[in-house]
Tab-separated table of C-alpha atoms in Angstrom:
chain	number	residue	atom	x	y	z
A	814	UNK	CA	0.063	-0.169	0.131
A	815	UNK	CA	2.643	2.519	1.153
A	816	UNK	CA	4.517	1.779	-2.196
A	817	UNK	CA	1.414	2.432	-4.359
A	818	UNK	CA	1.078	5.602	-2.243
A	819	UNK	CA	4.705	7.003	-3.553
A	820	UNK	CA	3.609	6.347	-7.304
A	821	UNK	CA	0.355	7.835	-6.412
A	822	UNK	CA	2.313	10.775	-5.419
A	823	UNK	CA	5.046	10.436	-8.465
A	824	UNK	CA	2.115	10.845	-10.687
A	825	UNK	CA	0.515	13.545	-9.712
A	826	UNK	CA	3.484	15.806	-9.450
A	827	UNK	CA	4.558	14.729	-12.865
A	828	UNK	CA	0.811	15.912	-13.992
A	829	UNK	CA	0.673	19.126	-11.753
A	830	UNK	CA	4.409	20.293	-14.020
A	831	UNK	CA	2.457	19.375	-17.193
A	832	UNK	CA	-0.836	21.365	-16.725
A	833	UNK	CA	-0.389	24.260	-18.646
A	834	UNK	CA	-0.957	28.290	-17.397
A	835	UNK	CA	-3.990	28.182	-18.249
A	836	UNK	CA	-5.501	25.326	-16.286
A	837	UNK	CA	-3.788	26.894	-12.958
A	838	UNK	CA	-6.829	29.770	-13.389
A	839	UNK	CA	-3.937	32.817	-14.121
A	840	UNK	CA	-3.434	33.301	-17.460
A	841	UNK	CA	-3.696	36.172	-19.920
A	842	UNK	CA	-4.057	36.774	-23.867
A	843	UNK	CA	-2.113	39.449	-26.129
A	844	UNK	CA	-3.842	40.864	-28.499
A	845	UNK	CA	-2.823	43.263	-31.859
A	846	UNK	CA	-4.625	46.319	-32.732
A	847	UNK	CA	-4.383	46.281	-36.721
A	848	UNK	CA	-0.651	46.481	-37.933
A	849	UNK	CA	1.249	47.866	-40.807
A	850	UNK	CA	0.759	46.135	-43.676
A	851	UNK	CA	4.460	45.968	-44.053
A	852	UNK	CA	7.504	47.133	-41.960
A	853	UNK	CA	10.786	48.222	-43.332
A	854	UNK	CA	14.204	47.715	-41.659
A	855	UNK	CA	15.196	50.917	-39.597
A	856	UNK	CA	12.004	52.767	-39.394
A	857	UNK	CA	9.776	53.766	-36.355
A	858	UNK	CA	6.642	52.270	-35.921
A	859	UNK	CA	3.829	52.521	-33.214
A	860	UNK	CA	2.299	49.090	-31.971
A	861	UNK	CA	-1.147	49.036	-29.788
A	862	UNK	CA	-2.030	45.757	-28.349
A	863	UNK	CA	-4.499	44.640	-25.652
A	864	UNK	CA	-3.842	42.196	-22.547
A	865	UNK	CA	-6.732	40.448	-21.703
A	866	UNK	CA	-7.404	38.505	-18.771
A	867	UNK	CA	-8.639	35.303	-19.413
A	868	UNK	CA	-9.021	36.412	-23.112
A	869	UNK	CA	-11.292	38.411	-23.092
A	870	UNK	CA	-11.256	40.921	-19.779
A	871	UNK	CA	-8.638	43.747	-19.054
A	872	UNK	CA	-7.233	42.709	-15.402
A	873	UNK	CA	-8.730	44.792	-12.559
A	874	UNK	CA	-6.033	45.868	-10.817
A	875	UNK	CA	-1.815	46.941	-11.338
A	876	UNK	CA	-0.801	45.135	-13.717
A	877	UNK	CA	2.299	45.895	-13.734
A	878	UNK	CA	4.991	45.884	-16.672
A	879	UNK	CA	3.591	45.388	-20.358
A	880	UNK	CA	4.970	45.196	-23.430
A	881	UNK	CA	6.519	43.181	-27.043
A	882	UNK	CA	8.994	40.748	-26.907
A	883	UNK	CA	10.966	40.656	-30.208
A	884	UNK	CA	13.417	37.582	-29.969
A	885	UNK	CA	15.171	37.573	-33.675
A	886	UNK	CA	17.042	34.404	-35.378
A	887	UNK	CA	20.205	34.082	-32.671
A	888	UNK	CA	17.808	34.479	-29.795
A	889	UNK	CA	18.485	37.788	-28.949
A	890	UNK	CA	15.434	39.168	-27.242
A	891	UNK	CA	14.595	42.602	-27.699
A	892	UNK	CA	11.851	44.689	-25.000
A	893	UNK	CA	9.970	47.464	-26.615
A	894	UNK	CA	7.688	48.506	-23.202
A	895	UNK	CA	4.101	49.126	-23.330
A	896	UNK	CA	2.696	52.504	-22.494
A	897	UNK	CA	-1.044	52.623	-21.135
A	898	UNK	CA	-3.647	54.221	-23.228
A	899	UNK	CA	-7.036	54.981	-21.846
A	900	UNK	CA	-8.570	52.151	-22.495
A	901	UNK	CA	-8.568	49.456	-19.785
A	902	UNK	CA	-6.013	46.537	-20.784
A	903	UNK	CA	-4.438	48.485	-23.834
A	904	UNK	CA	-1.178	49.966	-24.359
A	905	UNK	CA	1.064	51.331	-27.329
A	906	UNK	CA	5.079	50.846	-27.398
A	907	UNK	CA	6.923	51.972	-30.476
A	908	UNK	CA	9.728	49.642	-32.352
A	909	UNK	CA	12.651	50.130	-34.781
A	910	UNK	CA	14.562	46.974	-36.009
A	911	UNK	CA	16.751	45.661	-38.606
A	912	UNK	CA	16.560	43.147	-40.884
A	913	UNK	CA	15.675	39.495	-39.538
A	914	UNK	CA	12.637	37.431	-38.438
A	915	UNK	CA	11.617	37.976	-34.870
A	916	UNK	CA	9.748	35.758	-32.469
A	917	UNK	CA	6.651	38.126	-30.744
A	918	UNK	CA	6.042	37.348	-27.265
A	919	UNK	CA	3.789	39.334	-24.846
A	920	UNK	CA	4.846	40.546	-21.716
A	921	UNK	CA	1.773	40.743	-19.617
A	922	UNK	CA	2.979	41.986	-16.129
A	923	UNK	CA	1.891	39.305	-12.843
A	924	UNK	CA	0.582	36.927	-16.160
A	925	UNK	CA	2.994	34.650	-17.803
A	926	UNK	CA	4.215	35.584	-21.279
A	927	UNK	CA	2.077	34.979	-24.627
A	928	UNK	CA	3.491	34.121	-27.667
A	929	UNK	CA	1.298	36.519	-29.885
A	930	UNK	CA	3.267	35.426	-33.733
A	931	UNK	CA	6.668	36.388	-35.886
A	932	UNK	CA	7.662	39.707	-37.623
A	933	UNK	CA	9.541	39.544	-40.647
A	934	UNK	CA	11.306	42.751	-41.672
A	935	UNK	CA	11.091	43.387	-44.443
A	936	UNK	CA	7.784	41.922	-44.378
A	937	UNK	CA	4.726	41.487	-41.832
A	938	UNK	CA	3.106	39.812	-38.967
A	939	UNK	CA	1.963	36.639	-38.493
A	940	UNK	CA	-0.387	35.558	-35.669
A	941	UNK	CA	0.211	32.622	-34.044
A	942	UNK	CA	-3.792	31.344	-33.656
A	943	UNK	CA	-5.204	31.416	-30.041
A	944	UNK	CA	-5.739	28.245	-28.125
A	945	UNK	CA	-8.874	27.622	-27.535
A	946	UNK	CA	-8.369	26.952	-23.888
A	947	UNK	CA	-7.067	29.985	-22.972
A	948	UNK	CA	-10.364	31.879	-24.348
A	949	UNK	CA	-13.100	32.093	-21.322
A	950	UNK	CA	-16.722	31.935	-22.446
A	951	UNK	CA	-18.095	34.691	-21.260
A	952	UNK	CA	-21.584	34.389	-19.500
A	953	UNK	CA	-24.870	35.908	-20.781
A	954	UNK	CA	-25.173	38.660	-17.655
A	955	UNK	CA	-22.223	39.561	-17.784
A	956	UNK	CA	-21.089	43.470	-18.715
A	957	UNK	CA	-19.615	44.248	-21.795
A	958	UNK	CA	-16.968	46.664	-20.833
A	959	UNK	CA	-15.695	47.637	-24.249
A	960	UNK	CA	-16.680	51.224	-25.730
A	961	UNK	CA	-16.196	52.469	-29.153
A	962	UNK	CA	-12.293	51.720	-28.745
A	963	UNK	CA	-11.941	48.359	-27.860
A	964	UNK	CA	-10.069	45.075	-28.787
A	965	UNK	CA	-10.553	43.470	-32.795
A	966	UNK	CA	-13.616	41.697	-33.457
A	967	UNK	CA	-15.592	43.021	-29.412
A	968	UNK	CA	-18.222	44.257	-29.977
A	969	UNK	CA	-19.517	47.710	-27.926
A	970	UNK	CA	-20.649	47.859	-24.891
A	971	UNK	CA	-24.279	48.920	-25.982
A	972	UNK	CA	-24.777	45.821	-27.867
A	973	UNK	CA	-26.370	42.560	-26.795
A	974	UNK	CA	-24.663	40.602	-23.914
A	975	UNK	CA	-24.880	37.253	-25.920
A	976	UNK	CA	-22.634	38.985	-28.705
A	977	UNK	CA	-19.904	39.322	-26.355
A	978	UNK	CA	-20.404	34.955	-25.876
A	979	UNK	CA	-19.600	34.665	-29.357
A	980	UNK	CA	-16.791	37.623	-30.472
A	981	UNK	CA	-14.702	36.317	-26.943
A	982	UNK	CA	-14.792	33.143	-28.812
A	983	UNK	CA	-12.223	34.032	-31.594
A	984	UNK	CA	-11.858	37.783	-31.346
A	985	UNK	CA	-10.676	38.982	-34.822
A	986	UNK	CA	-9.395	42.348	-35.981
A	987	UNK	CA	-9.390	43.858	-39.825
A	988	UNK	CA	-6.731	43.126	-42.184
A	989	UNK	CA	-4.810	45.851	-42.752
A	990	UNK	CA	-4.526	47.573	-45.858
A	991	UNK	CA	-1.912	46.163	-48.323
A	992	UNK	CA	-1.390	43.247	-46.743
A	993	UNK	CA	1.683	41.266	-48.460
A	994	UNK	CA	0.789	37.521	-49.877
A	995	UNK	CA	1.574	35.306	-46.961
A	996	UNK	CA	1.517	37.373	-43.941
A	997	UNK	CA	-1.557	36.723	-42.107
A	998	UNK	CA	-3.343	39.419	-39.655
A	999	UNK	CA	-4.955	38.619	-36.540
A	1000	UNK	CA	-8.198	37.735	-38.137
A	1001	UNK	CA	-10.416	34.794	-39.448
A	1002	UNK	CA	-10.170	31.356	-39.003
A	1003	UNK	CA	-6.507	31.987	-37.653
A	1004	UNK	CA	-7.932	33.170	-34.345
A	1005	UNK	CA	-11.243	30.501	-34.200
A	1006	UNK	CA	-10.916	27.590	-31.740
A	1007	UNK	CA	-9.896	23.484	-33.060
A	1008	UNK	CA	-12.458	21.357	-33.229
A	1009	UNK	CA	-11.460	18.255	-31.274
A	1010	UNK	CA	-9.591	17.984	-27.887
A	1011	UNK	CA	-6.796	20.307	-26.699
A	1012	UNK	CA	-3.459	18.970	-25.287
A	1013	UNK	CA	-4.539	19.536	-21.724
A	1014	UNK	CA	-7.883	17.249	-22.472
A	1015	UNK	CA	-5.367	14.582	-24.036
A	1016	UNK	CA	-2.540	15.034	-21.088
A	1017	UNK	CA	-5.409	14.743	-18.324
A	1018	UNK	CA	-6.653	11.365	-20.432
A	1019	UNK	CA	-2.815	10.248	-20.589
A	1020	UNK	CA	-2.219	10.907	-16.944
A	1021	UNK	CA	-5.201	8.703	-15.780
A	1022	UNK	CA	-4.852	6.218	-18.200
A	1023	UNK	CA	-1.426	5.642	-16.688
A	1024	UNK	CA	-2.877	5.894	-13.374
A	1025	UNK	CA	-5.322	2.722	-13.868
A	1026	UNK	CA	-2.813	0.651	-15.394
A	1027	UNK	CA	-0.543	1.048	-12.266
A	1028	UNK	CA	-3.505	-0.047	-9.845
A	1029	UNK	CA	-3.689	-2.811	-12.037
A	1030	UNK	CA	-0.489	-4.138	-11.976
A	1031	UNK	CA	0.035	-3.357	-8.225
A	1032	UNK	CA	-3.869	-5.544	-7.421
A	1033	UNK	CA	-2.270	-7.892	-9.552
A	1034	UNK	CA	1.414	-8.358	-7.862
A	1035	UNK	CA	-0.395	-8.034	-4.578
A	1036	UNK	CA	-2.689	-10.782	-5.798
A	1037	UNK	CA	-0.306	-12.954	-7.221
A	1038	UNK	CA	2.306	-13.002	-3.819
A	1039	UNK	CA	1.445	-16.176	-1.077
């Protein structure tokens, strides 16, 4: 029995260590405002972005330092700190980059960083699809906090509260004008939830199966002893 408890504890530790940040209840998503259609080397651009807790709402309280972290192909990071804008959860930063390809991460204060996508200079931004488990469905009774200035794809606050439920599942943005071919904006199908099981669900099923196997083996082993 003692051996069984030790194995069970080890499985629990393994399971906890493999949970995504979204499963722990503390996560946020960084959404970009519509970006320029093309980025040129050595040119300054201002980029607006939103940090939304659970993918749908601005954090109430002191979020801390925000920004965009861009990492080049050599692994060298550059962080551009965000400046708060009048709207809750809304920030802006200015970037000026040499030629290259950069991984974009949202710096989200008290929340873990969020992988936004990639930026190619010269070229444009390619947005990584938002994992469905990182966008919480909003209840119909919850107040829509948005006014005329709001995250891409979210309805204005005067609209039907039910509309926020559908919009929050797949926020979108209008594609920037003159977007270069092959570069996806933060829009359309790229943001929609993917059908099927999430990585967390698959992990849960795998751990559950391993646990059942362990229990079965221990029971058979105990029964075979004289």
